[in-house]
Coordinates of C-alpha atoms in Angstrom, one line a residue:
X1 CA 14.5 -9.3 21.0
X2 CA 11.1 -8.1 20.0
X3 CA 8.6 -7.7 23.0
X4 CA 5.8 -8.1 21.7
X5 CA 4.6 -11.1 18.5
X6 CA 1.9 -10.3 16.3
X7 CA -1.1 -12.2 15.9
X8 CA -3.5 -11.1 13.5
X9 CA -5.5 -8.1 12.0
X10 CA -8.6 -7.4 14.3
X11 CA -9.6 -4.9 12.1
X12 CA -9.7 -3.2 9.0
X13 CA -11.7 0.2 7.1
X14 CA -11.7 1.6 4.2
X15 CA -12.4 5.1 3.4
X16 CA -11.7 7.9 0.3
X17 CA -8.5 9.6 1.3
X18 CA -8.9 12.3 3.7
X19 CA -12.7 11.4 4.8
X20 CA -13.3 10.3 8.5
X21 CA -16.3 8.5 7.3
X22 CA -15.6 4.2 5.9
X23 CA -17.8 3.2 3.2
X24 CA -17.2 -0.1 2.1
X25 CA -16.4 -3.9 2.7
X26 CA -14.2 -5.0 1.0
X27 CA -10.9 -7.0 1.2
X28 CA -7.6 -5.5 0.1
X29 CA -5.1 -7.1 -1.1
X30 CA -1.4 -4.3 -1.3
X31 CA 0.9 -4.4 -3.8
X32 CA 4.2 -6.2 -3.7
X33 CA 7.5 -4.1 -3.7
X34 CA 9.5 -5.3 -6.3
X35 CA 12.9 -3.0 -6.7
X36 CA 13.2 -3.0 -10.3
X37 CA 16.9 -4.7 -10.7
X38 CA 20.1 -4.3 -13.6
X39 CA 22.0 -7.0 -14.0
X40 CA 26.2 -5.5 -13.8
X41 CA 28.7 -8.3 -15.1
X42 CA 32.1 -7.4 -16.6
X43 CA 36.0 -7.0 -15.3
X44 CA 36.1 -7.8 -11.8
X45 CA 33.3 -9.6 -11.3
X46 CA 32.8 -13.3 -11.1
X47 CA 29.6 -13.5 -13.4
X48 CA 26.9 -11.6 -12.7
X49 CA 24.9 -9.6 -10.0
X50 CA 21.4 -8.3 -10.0
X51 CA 21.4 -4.9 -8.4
X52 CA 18.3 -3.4 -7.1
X53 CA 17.8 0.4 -8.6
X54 CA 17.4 2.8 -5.0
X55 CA 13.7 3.7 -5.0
X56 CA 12.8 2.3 -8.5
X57 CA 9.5 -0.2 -7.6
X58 CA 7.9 -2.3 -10.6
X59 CA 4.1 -2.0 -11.0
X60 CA 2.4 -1.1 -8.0
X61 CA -1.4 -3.0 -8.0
X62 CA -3.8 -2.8 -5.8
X63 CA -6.7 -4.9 -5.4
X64 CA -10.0 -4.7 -4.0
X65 CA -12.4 -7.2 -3.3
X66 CA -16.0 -6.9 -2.7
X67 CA -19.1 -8.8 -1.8
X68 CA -21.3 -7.7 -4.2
X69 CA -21.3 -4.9 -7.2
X70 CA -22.1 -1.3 -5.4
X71 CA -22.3 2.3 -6.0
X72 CA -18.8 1.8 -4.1
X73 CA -16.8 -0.3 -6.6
X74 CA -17.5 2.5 -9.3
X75 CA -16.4 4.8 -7.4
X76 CA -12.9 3.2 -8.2
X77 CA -13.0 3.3 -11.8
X78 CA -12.7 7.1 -12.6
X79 CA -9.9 8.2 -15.5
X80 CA -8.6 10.6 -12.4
X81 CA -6.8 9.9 -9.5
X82 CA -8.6 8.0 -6.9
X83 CA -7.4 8.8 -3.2
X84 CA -7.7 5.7 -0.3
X85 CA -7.2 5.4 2.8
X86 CA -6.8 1.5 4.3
X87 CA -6.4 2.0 8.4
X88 CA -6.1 -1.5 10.3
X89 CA -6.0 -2.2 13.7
X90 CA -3.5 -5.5 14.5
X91 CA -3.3 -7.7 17.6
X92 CA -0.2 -8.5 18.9
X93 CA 0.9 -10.4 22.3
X94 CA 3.4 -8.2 24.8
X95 CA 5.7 -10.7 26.4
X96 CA 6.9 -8.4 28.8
X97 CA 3.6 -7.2 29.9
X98 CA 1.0 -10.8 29.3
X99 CA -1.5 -9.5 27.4
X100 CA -2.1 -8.3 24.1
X101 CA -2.3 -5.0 22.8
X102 CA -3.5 -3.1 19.5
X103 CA -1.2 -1.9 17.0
X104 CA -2.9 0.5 14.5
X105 CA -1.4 0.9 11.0
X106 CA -2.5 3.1 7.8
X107 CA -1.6 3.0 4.3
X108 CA -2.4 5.8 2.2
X109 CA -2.5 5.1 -1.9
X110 CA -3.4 7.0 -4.7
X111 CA -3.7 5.7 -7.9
X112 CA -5.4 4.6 -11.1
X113 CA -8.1 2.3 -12.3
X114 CA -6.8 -0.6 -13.9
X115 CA -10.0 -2.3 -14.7
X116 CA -13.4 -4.0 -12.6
X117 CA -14.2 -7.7 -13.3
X118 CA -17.9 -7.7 -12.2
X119 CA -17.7 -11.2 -11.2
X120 CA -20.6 -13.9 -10.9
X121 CA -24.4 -13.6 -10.8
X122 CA -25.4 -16.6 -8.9
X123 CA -28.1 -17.0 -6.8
X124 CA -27.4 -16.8 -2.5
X125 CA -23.7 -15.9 -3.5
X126 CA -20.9 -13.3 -3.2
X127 CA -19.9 -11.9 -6.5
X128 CA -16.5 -11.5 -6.1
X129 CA -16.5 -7.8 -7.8
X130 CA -12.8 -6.6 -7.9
X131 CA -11.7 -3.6 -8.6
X132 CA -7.3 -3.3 -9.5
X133 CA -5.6 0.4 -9.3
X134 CA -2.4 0.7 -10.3
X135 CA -0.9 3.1 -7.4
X136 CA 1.4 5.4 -8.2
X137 CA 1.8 6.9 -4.5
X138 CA 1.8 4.5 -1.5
X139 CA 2.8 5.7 2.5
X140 CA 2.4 3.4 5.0
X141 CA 2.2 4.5 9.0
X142 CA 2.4 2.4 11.5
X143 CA 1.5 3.1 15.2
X144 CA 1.5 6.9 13.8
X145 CA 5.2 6.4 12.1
X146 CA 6.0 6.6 8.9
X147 CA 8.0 3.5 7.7
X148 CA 7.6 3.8 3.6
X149 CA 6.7 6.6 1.2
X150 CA 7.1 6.1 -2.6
X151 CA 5.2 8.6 -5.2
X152 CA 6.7 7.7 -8.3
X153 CA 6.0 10.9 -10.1
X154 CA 7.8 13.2 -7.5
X155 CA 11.4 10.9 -7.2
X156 CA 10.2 10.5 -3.6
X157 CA 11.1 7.0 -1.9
X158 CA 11.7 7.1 2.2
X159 CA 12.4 3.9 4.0
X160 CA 12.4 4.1 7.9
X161 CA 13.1 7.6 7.6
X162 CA 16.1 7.2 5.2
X163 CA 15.0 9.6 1.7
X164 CA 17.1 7.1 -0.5
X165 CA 16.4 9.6 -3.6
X166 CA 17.3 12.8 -1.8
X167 CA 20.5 12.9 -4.2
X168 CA 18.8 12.4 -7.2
X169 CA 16.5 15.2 -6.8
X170 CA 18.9 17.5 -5.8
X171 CA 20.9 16.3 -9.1
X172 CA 18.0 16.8 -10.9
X173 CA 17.2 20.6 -9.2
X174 CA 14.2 19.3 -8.0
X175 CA 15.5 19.4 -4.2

């Protein structure tokens, strides 16, 4: 049994991967993991199964939304590799203890510009500028841990530790 339930993000920044300094609002909405699946029917099976492929993720998108178009938003639409860094700070209540305590959590992406919708001009409004990357490197830490790595272009994939495509790259002679 868990000691402690979480409660909610107190906190979130955003800032270019590897700087110390945040510079934007913005809301960020991570990408699902979807394991890219191959259906195996045949002798010796009753119909059909959908088997998840180890490692193999569909399209990874990323979404940012801002308040108004910035200098920031651009910054996201480069034809290189952009580099982010998303570090949160969650609330969750320790049973054991009766009082609630921070959780911190980071998730490191890298990725490409997908496109900028601009959004709405209207007056005493939010323009709802988003900017969507399509990552193709995502790591996610939590309290300092690493719980999920995935870069797509190096056959990297580690879940809890685990490097589910360890045997691949060494089949490959890339280990």
């Amino acid at each position: 049994m868990a000691a402690t339930i979480p409660m909610k993000l107190d906190g979130v920044a955003l800032f270019t991967e590897g700087s110390n300094t945040d510079f934007a609002v913005g809301d960020i909405t991570l990408p699902s993991l979807a394991n890219l699946t191959d259906s195996l029917s045949g002798a010796g099976i009753l119909g059909e199964v959908e088997l998840p492929a180890e490692g193999h993720y569909g399209s990874l998108e990323m979404g940012i939304a801002w308040r108004t178009i910035s200098r920031d938003a651009f910054a996201f639409i480069s034809p290189r590799v952009t580099g982010l860094e998303v570090r949160g700070a969650f609330k969750e209540f320790d049973k054991t203890k009766g009082y609630k305590v921070t959780k911190s959590i980071k998730v490191v992406a890298r990725g490409f510009s997908k496109g900028i919708d601009l959004g709405t001009l209207v007056v005493n409004a939010a323009t709802d500028t988003t900017n969507t990357i399509e990552l193709t490197y995502l790591k996610i830490f939590i309290e300092g841990d690493e719980v999920f790595e995935l870069d797509k272009f190096n056959y990297i994939c580690r879940i809890n530790g685990v490097d589910v495509q360890s045997d691949v790259r060494k089949a490959l002679g890339l280990a």
